[in-house]
CSV table of C-alpha atoms in Angstrom, one decimal:
chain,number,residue,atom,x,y,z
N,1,UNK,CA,-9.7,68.1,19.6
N,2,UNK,CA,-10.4,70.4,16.8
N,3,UNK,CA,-7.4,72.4,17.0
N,4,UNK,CA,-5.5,69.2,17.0
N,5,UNK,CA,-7.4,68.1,13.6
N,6,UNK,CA,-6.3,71.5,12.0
N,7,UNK,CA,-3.1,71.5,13.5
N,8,UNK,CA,-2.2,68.2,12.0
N,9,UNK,CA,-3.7,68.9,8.5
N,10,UNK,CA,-1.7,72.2,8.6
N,11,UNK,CA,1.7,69.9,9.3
N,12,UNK,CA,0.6,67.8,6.7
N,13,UNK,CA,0.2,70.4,3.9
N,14,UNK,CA,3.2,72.2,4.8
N,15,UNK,CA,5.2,69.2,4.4
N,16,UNK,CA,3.5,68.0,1.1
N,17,UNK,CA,4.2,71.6,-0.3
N,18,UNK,CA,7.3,72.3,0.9
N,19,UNK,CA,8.9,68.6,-0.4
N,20,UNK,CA,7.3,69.7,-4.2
N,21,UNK,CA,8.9,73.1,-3.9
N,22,UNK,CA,12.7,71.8,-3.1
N,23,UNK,CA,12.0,69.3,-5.5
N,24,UNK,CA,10.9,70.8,-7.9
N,25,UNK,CA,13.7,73.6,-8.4
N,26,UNK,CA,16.2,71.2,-9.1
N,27,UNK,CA,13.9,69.7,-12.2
N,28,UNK,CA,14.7,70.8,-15.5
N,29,UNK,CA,11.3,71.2,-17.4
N,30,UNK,CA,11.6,68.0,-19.2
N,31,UNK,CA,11.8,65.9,-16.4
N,32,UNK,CA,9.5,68.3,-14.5
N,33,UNK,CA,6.2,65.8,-15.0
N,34,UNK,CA,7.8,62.9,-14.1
N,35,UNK,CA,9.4,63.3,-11.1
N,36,UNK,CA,6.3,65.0,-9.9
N,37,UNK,CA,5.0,61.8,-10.5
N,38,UNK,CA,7.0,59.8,-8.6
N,39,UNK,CA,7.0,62.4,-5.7
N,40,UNK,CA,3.4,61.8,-5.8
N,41,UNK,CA,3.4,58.1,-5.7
N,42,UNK,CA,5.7,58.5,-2.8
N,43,UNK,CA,3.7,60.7,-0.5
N,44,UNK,CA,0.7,58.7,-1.2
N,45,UNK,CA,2.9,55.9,0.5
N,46,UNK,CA,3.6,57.4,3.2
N,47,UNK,CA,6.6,59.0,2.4
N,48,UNK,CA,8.8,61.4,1.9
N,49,UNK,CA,11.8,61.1,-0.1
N,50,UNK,CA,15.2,62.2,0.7
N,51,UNK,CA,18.7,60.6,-1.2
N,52,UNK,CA,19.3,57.8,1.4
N,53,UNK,CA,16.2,58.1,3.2
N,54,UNK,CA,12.6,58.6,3.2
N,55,UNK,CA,10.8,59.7,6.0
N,56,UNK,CA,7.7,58.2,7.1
N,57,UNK,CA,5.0,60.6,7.3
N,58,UNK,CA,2.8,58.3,9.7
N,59,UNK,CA,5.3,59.4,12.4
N,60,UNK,CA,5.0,63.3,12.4
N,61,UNK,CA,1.5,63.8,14.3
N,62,UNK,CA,-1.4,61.9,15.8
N,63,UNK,CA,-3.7,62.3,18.7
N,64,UNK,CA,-5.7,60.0,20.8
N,65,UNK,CA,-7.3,60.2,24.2
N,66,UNK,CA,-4.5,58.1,26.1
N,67,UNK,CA,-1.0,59.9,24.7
N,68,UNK,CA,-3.4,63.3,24.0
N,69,UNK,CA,-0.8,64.3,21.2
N,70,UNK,CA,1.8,62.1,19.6
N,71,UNK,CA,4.8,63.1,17.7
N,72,UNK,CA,7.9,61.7,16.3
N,73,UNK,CA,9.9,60.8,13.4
N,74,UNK,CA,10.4,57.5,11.4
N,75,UNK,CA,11.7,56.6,7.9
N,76,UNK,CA,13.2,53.5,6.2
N,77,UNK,CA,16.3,53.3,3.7
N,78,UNK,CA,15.7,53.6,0.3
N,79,UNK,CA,17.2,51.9,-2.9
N,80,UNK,CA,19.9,54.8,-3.3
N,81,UNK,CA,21.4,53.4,0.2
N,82,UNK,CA,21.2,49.8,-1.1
N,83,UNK,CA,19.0,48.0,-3.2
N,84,UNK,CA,19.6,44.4,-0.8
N,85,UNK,CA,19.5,45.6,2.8
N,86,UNK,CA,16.8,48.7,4.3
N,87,UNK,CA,17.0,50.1,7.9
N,88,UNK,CA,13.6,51.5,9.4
N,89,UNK,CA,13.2,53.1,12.7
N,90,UNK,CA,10.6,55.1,14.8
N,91,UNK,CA,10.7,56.7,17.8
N,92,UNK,CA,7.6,59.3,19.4
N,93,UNK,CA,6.5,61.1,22.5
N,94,UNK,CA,3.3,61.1,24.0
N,95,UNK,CA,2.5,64.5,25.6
N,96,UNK,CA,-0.6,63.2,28.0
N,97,UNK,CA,1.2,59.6,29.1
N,98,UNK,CA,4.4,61.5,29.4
N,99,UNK,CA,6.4,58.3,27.7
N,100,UNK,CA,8.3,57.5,24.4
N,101,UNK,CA,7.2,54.8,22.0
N,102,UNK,CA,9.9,53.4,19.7
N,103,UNK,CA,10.9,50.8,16.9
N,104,UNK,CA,14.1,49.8,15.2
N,105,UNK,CA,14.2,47.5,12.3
N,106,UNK,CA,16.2,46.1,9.5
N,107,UNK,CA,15.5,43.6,6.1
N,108,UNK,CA,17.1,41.6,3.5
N,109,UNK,CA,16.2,40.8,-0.2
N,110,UNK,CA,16.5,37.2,-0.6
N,111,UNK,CA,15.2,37.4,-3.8
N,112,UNK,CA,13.9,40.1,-6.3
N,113,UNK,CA,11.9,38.8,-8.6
N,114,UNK,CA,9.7,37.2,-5.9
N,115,UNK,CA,10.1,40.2,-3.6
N,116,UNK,CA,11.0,38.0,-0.9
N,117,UNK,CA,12.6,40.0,2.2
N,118,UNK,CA,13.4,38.5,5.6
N,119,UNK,CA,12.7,41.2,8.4
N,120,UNK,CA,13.6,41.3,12.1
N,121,UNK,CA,12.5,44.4,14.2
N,122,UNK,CA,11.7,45.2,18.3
N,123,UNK,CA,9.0,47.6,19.2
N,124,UNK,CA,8.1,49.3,22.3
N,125,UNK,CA,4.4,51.0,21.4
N,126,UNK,CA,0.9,50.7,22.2
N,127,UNK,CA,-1.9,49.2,20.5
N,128,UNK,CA,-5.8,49.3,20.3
N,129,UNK,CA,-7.6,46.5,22.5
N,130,UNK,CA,-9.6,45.0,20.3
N,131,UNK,CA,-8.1,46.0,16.6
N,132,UNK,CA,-6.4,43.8,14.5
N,133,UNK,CA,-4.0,44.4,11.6
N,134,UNK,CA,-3.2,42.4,8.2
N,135,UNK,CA,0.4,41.4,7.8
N,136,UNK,CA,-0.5,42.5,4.7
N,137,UNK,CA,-1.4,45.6,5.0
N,138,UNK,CA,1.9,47.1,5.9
N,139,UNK,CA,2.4,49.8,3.9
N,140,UNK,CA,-1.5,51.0,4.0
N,141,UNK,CA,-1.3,55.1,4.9
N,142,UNK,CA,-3.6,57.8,5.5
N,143,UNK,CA,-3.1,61.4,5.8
N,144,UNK,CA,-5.4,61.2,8.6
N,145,UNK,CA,-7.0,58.5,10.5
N,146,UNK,CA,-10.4,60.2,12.0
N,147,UNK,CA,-11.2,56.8,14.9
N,148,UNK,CA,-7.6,57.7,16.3
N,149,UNK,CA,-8.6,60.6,18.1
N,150,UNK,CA,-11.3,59.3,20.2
N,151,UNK,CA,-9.5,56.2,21.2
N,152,UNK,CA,-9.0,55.6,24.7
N,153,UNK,CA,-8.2,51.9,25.2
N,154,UNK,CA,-5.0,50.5,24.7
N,155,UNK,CA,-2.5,47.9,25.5
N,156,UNK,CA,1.0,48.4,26.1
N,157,UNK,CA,3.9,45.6,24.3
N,158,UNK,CA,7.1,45.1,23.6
N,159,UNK,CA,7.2,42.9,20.5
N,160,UNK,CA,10.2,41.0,18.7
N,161,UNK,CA,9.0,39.5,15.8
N,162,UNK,CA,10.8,38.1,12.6
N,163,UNK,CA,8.9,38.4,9.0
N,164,UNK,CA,9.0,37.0,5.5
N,165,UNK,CA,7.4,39.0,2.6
N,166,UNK,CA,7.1,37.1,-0.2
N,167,UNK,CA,5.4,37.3,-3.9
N,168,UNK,CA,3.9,33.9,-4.7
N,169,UNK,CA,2.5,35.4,-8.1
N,170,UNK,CA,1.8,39.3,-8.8
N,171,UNK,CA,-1.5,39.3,-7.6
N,172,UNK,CA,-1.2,37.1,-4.6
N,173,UNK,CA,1.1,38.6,-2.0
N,174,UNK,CA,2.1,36.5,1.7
N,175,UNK,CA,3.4,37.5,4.6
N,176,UNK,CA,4.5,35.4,7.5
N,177,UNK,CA,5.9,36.1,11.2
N,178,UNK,CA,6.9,34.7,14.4
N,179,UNK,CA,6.6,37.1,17.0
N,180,UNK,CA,7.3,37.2,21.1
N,181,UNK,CA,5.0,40.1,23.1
N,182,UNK,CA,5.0,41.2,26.5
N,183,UNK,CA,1.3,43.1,26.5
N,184,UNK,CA,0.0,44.8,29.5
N,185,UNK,CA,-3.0,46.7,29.3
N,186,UNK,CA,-3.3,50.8,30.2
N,187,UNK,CA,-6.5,49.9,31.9
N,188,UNK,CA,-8.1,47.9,34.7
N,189,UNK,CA,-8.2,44.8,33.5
N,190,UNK,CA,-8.1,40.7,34.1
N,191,UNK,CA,-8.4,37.7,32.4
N,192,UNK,CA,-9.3,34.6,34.1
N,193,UNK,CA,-8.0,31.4,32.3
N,194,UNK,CA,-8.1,28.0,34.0
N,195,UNK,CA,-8.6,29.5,37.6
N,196,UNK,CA,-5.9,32.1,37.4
N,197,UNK,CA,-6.3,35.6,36.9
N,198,UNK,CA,-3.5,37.6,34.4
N,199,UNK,CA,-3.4,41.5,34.4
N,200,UNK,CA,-0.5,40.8,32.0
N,201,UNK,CA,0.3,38.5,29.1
N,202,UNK,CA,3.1,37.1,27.3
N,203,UNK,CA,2.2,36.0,24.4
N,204,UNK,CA,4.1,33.7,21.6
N,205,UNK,CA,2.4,33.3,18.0
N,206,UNK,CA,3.2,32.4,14.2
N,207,UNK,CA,0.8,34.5,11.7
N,208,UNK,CA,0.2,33.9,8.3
N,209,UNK,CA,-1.2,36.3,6.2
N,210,UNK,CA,-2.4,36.3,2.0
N,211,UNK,CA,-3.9,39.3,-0.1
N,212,UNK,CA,-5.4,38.2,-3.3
N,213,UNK,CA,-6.2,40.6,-5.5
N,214,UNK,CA,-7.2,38.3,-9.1
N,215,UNK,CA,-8.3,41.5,-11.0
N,216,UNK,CA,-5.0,43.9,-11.2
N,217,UNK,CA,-3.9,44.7,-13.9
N,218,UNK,CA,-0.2,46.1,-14.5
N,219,UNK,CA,0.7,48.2,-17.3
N,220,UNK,CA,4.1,49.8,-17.9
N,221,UNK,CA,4.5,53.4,-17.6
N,222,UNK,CA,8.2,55.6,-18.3
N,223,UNK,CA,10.2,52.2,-18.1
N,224,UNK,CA,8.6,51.0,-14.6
N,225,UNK,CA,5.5,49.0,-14.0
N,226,UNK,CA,1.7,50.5,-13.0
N,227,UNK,CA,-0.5,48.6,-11.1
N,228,UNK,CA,-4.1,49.8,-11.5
N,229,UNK,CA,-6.6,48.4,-8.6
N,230,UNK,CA,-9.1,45.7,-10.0
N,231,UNK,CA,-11.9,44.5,-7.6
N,232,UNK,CA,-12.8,42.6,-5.7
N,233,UNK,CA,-9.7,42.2,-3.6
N,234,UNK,CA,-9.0,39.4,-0.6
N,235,UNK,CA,-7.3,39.2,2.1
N,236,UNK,CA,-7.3,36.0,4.8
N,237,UNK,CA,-4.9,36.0,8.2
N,238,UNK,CA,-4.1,32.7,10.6
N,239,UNK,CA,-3.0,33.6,13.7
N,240,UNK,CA,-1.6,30.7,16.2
N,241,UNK,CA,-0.5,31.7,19.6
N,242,UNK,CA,1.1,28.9,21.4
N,243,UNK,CA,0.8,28.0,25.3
N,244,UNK,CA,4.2,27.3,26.9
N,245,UNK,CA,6.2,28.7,24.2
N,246,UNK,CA,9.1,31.1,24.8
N,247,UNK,CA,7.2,31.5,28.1
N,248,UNK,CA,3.8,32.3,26.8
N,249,UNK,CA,0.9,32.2,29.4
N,250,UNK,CA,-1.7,30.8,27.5
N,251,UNK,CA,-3.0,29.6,23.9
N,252,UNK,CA,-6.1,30.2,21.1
N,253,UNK,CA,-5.4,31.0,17.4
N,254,UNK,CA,-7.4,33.4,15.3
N,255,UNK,CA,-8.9,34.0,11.3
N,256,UNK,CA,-9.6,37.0,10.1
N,257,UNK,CA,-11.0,38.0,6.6
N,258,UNK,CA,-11.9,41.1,4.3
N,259,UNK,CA,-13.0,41.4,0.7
N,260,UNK,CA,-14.0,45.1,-0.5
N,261,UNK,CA,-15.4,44.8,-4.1
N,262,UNK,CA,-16.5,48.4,-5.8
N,263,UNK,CA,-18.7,48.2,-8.6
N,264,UNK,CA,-19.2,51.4,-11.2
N,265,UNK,CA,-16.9,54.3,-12.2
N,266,UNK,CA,-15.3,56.3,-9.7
N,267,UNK,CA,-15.7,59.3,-12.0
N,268,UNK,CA,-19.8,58.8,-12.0
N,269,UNK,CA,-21.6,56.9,-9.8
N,270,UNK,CA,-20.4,54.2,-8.4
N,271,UNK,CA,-20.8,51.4,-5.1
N,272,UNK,CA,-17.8,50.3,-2.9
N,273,UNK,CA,-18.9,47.1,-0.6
N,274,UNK,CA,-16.8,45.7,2.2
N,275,UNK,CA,-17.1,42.7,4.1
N,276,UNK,CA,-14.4,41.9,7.6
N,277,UNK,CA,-15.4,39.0,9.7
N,278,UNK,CA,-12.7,36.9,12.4
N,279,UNK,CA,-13.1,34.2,14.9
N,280,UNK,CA,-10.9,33.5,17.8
N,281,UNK,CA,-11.0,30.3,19.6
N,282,UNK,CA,-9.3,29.4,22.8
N,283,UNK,CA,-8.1,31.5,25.9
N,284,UNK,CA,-8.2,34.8,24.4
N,285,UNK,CA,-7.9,37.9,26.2
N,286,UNK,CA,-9.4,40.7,25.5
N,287,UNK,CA,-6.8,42.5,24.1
N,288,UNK,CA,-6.6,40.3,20.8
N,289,UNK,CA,-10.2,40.1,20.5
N,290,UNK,CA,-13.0,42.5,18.2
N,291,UNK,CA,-14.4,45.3,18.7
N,292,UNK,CA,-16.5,46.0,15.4
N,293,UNK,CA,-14.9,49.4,14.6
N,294,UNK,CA,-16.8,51.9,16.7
N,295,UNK,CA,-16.5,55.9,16.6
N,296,UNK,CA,-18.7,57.1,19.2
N,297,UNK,CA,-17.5,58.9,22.0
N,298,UNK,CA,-19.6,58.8,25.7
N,299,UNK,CA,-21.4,62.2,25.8
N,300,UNK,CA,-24.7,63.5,26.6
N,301,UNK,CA,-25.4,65.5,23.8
N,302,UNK,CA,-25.2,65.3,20.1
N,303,UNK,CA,-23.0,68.7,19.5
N,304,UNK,CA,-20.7,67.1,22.5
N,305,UNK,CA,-20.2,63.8,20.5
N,306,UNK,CA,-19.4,66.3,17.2
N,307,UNK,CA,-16.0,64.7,16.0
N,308,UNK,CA,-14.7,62.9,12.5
N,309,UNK,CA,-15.9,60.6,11.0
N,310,UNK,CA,-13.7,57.0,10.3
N,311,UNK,CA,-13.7,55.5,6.3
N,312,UNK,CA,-14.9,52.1,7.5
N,313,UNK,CA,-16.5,52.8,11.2
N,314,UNK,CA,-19.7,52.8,13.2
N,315,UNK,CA,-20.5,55.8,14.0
N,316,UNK,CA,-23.0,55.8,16.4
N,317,UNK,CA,-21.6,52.8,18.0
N,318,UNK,CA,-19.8,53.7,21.0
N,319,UNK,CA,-16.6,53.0,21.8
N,320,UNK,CA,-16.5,50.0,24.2
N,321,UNK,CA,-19.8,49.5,23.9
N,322,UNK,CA,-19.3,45.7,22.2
N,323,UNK,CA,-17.0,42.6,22.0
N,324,UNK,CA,-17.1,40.0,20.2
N,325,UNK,CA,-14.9,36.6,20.0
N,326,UNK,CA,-16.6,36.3,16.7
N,327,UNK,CA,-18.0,38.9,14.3
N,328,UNK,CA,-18.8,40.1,11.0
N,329,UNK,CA,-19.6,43.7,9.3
N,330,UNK,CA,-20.7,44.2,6.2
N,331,UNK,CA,-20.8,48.0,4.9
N,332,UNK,CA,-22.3,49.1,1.2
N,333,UNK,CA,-21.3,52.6,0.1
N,334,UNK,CA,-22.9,54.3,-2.9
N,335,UNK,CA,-20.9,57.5,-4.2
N,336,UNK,CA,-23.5,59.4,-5.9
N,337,UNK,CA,-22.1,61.2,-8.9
N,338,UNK,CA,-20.3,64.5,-7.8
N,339,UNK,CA,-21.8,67.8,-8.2
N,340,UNK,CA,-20.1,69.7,-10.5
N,341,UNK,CA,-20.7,73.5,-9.4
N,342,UNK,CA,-17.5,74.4,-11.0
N,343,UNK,CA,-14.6,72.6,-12.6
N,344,UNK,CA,-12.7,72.9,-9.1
N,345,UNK,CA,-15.7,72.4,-6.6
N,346,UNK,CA,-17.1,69.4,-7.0
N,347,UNK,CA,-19.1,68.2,-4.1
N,348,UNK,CA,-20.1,64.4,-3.5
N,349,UNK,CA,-22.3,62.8,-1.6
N,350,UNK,CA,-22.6,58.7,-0.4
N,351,UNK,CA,-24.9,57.2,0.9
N,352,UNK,CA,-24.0,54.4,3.9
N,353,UNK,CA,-25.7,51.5,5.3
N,354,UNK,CA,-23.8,49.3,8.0
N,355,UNK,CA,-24.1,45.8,9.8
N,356,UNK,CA,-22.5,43.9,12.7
N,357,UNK,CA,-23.2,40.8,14.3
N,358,UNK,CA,-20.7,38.5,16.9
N,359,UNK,CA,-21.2,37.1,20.0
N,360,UNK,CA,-19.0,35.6,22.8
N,361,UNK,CA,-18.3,32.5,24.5
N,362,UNK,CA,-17.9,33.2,28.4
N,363,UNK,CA,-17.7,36.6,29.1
N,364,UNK,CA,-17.4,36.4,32.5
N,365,UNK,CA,-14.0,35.6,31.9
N,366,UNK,CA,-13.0,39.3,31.4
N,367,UNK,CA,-13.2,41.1,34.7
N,368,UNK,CA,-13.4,44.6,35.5
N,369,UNK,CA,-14.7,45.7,32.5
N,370,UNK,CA,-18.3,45.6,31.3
N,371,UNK,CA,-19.0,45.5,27.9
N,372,UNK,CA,-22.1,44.1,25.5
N,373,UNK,CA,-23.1,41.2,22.6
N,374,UNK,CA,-23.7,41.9,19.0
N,375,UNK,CA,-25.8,38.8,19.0
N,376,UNK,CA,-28.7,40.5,17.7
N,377,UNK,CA,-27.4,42.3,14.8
N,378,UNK,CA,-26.2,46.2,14.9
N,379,UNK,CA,-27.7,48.7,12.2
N,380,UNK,CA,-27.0,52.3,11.2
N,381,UNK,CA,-27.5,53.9,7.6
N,382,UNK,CA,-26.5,57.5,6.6
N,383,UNK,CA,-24.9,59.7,4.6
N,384,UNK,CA,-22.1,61.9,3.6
N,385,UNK,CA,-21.7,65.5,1.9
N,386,UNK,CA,-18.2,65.1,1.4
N,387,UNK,CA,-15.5,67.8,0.1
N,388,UNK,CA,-17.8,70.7,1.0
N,389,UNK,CA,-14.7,73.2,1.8
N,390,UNK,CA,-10.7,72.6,2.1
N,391,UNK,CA,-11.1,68.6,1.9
N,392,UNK,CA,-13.7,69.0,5.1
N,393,UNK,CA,-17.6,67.4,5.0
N,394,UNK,CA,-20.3,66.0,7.2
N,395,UNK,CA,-21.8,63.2,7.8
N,396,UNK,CA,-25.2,62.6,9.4
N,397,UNK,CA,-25.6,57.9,10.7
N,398,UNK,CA,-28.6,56.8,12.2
N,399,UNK,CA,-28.7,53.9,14.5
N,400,UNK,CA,-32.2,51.8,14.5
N,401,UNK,CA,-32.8,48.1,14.8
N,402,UNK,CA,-32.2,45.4,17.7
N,403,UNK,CA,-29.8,47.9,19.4
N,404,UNK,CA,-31.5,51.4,19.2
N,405,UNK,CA,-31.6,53.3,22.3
N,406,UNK,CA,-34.5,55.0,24.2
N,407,UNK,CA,-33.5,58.6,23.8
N,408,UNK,CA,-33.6,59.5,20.4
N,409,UNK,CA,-30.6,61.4,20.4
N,410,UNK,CA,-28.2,58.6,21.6
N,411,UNK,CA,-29.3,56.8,18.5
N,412,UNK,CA,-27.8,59.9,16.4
N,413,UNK,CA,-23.6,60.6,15.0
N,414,UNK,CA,-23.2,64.1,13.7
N,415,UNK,CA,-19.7,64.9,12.3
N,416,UNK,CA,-17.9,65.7,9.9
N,417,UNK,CA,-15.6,64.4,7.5
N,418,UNK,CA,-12.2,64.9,5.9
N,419,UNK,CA,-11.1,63.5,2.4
N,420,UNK,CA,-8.0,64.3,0.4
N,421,UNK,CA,-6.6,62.6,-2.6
N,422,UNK,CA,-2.5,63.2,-4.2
């Protein structure tokens, strides 16, 4: 698993640094800052630009305990190609499941001003049991995404979906889609609704998804605009999925919501809160239910669970360990202010205390898989030494309260941590 981490931070480098490099020997020194710039701004996207293309560096490589490594390419059209239309595609390999994962996609600006785009694509991939993504959160990227590579349960589907992006003001964004999914979980698994028993789901639903963020603020930089982060920031999603629709087996509906509000400056000392709570009512199966972000892999000793740590996980919660049809989590981060050692090293350390509580109606309804309530309330607190060498840190989470576990060293997450910033 380590060489796998390395491996894919050495890909990643070599990519950042080789796309500067061509980049910048065509600059002449006086446009040499900003296009640097802008090549920034684009990799911290996601992306790398070409003339007619830019590829999507979420695509190059992953790992998780299903597909072992996972590799592939993906970009989208840019403006050069045409400024009305885009074209985005993926397609990747697992090496451990032996099968390819794909996506082909296509938009159309009805409107600039508003950034309204209609959107149609078909996917063939897998997804988390348990996870569940903001419409809105589309063209969120991370170098690296540390739960990934203990993952182990996941749900196979085929999705056609149409989309409509759409600005209703600067700082309230809305994204709406009608989607049709065949899902069929990797694992033993089956869902008992009204006396019938489903190892496989179709699945028809209309989502509706709004990100508020009320204290942006834009300024306007070499002729384009800047949008500098103001907190707190919102984000609600409806979910419907309808019952004889399209030939969907069986119906519920589903609201999520996240606020993360930081207080302080992020050049001292500051405090970055986040609140994520959803409900799901109706015949829901497993796979569109919560599982509370856990990072803890099933091993007997602490140097065996040694892995990464996530930005927003549990980490002594284990994975599987809990569902919920309704939860909330409530983390509070305080970045103490770095220590400046020299004017390149600059070690910081946070401090992290986590929450989770959800429950579930009728568990019994999910067979062959066993799994535990967050009734009580789940605790950990910690903390992190981060940017210790190369990016790399560690991170020491203790679990306590209603759920700690007899042997003292179940109750204990040592890892470390990766952070780099563009």
């Amino acid at each position: 698993m380590q060489k796998c981490c390395s491996v894919f931070i050495f890909i990643i480098c070599t990519t950042l640094a080789f796309g500067q490099s061509s980049l910048e020997k065509e600059l002449s020194p006086r446009q040499d800052s900003i296009k640097k710039r802008e090549l920034l701004k684009s990799l911290g996207n996601g992306f790398l630009p070409s003339k007619y293309f830019n590829a999507d560096l979420r695509y190059l490589i992953k790992y998780n305990q299903y597909e072992g490594v996972r590799t592939g390419l993906g970009g989208v059209t840019n403006n050069a190609f045409s400024e009305k239309f885009r074209f985005n595609t993926y397609v990747v390999y697992g090496f451990k499941d032996h099968r390819f994962k794909y996506s082909i996609g296509g938009g159309l600006r009805l409107a600039k001003k508003t950034g309204t785009w209609i959107n149609l694509s078909y996917t063939d991939d897998l997804k988390e049991t348990g996870s569940t993504k903001f419409l809105t959160d589309s063209r969120f990227f991370q170098f690296f995404e540390p739960r990934l590579l203990n993952i182990d349960l996941f749900h196979k589907h085929i999705t056609k979906s149409i989309s409509l992006e759409h600005k209703i003001t600067p700082k309230l964004l809305s994204e709406t889609e009608f989607s049709v999914s065949n899902v069929n979980p990797t694992y033993s698994y089956n869902f008992v609704s009204e006396g019938e028993s489903f190892n496989a789901f179709h699945l028809s639903s209309a989502k509706i998804g709004l990100q508020w963020s009320p204290f942006d603020t834009f300024k306007v930089s070499d002729k384009s605009k800047v949008v500098e982060d103001g907190y707190p920031k919102f984000t609600l999603q409806y979910s419907k999925f309808f019952n004889d629709v399209f030939g969907s087996n069986f119906g519920f509906s589903k609201l999520d919501f996240r606020t993360i509000h930081k207080i302080g400056n992020k050049n001292n000392a500051f405090s970055e809160i986040t609140v994520v709570s959803g409900i799901a009512r109706g015949n829901t199966p497993l796979t569109h239910l919560y599982h509370a972000y856990p990072n803890n892999i099933t091993k007997q000793t602490i140097l065996q669970r040694f892995s990464v740590a996530g930005l927003n996980s549990f980490e002594t919660m284990y994975f599987n360990e809990f569902f919920s049809d309704k939860f909330a989590t409530f983390q509070i981060k305080h970045f103490l202010k770095p220590f400046n050692v020299s004017a390149r090293y600059k070690p910081q350390m946070v401090l992290i205390t986590r929450y989770a509580i959800g429950d579930m109606n009728s568990p019994e309804r999910h067979q062959n898989i066993t799994f535990g309530s967050l009734k009580k309330g789940y605790t950990e607190s910690g903390f992190e030494l981060n940017k210790l060498l190369f990016g790399f840190g560690l991170s020491f989470t203790y679990r306590y309260g209603a759920y700690h576990l007899p042997n003292f060293e179940d109750n204990i997450a040592f890892k470390f941590t990766f952070n780099v910033s563009l």
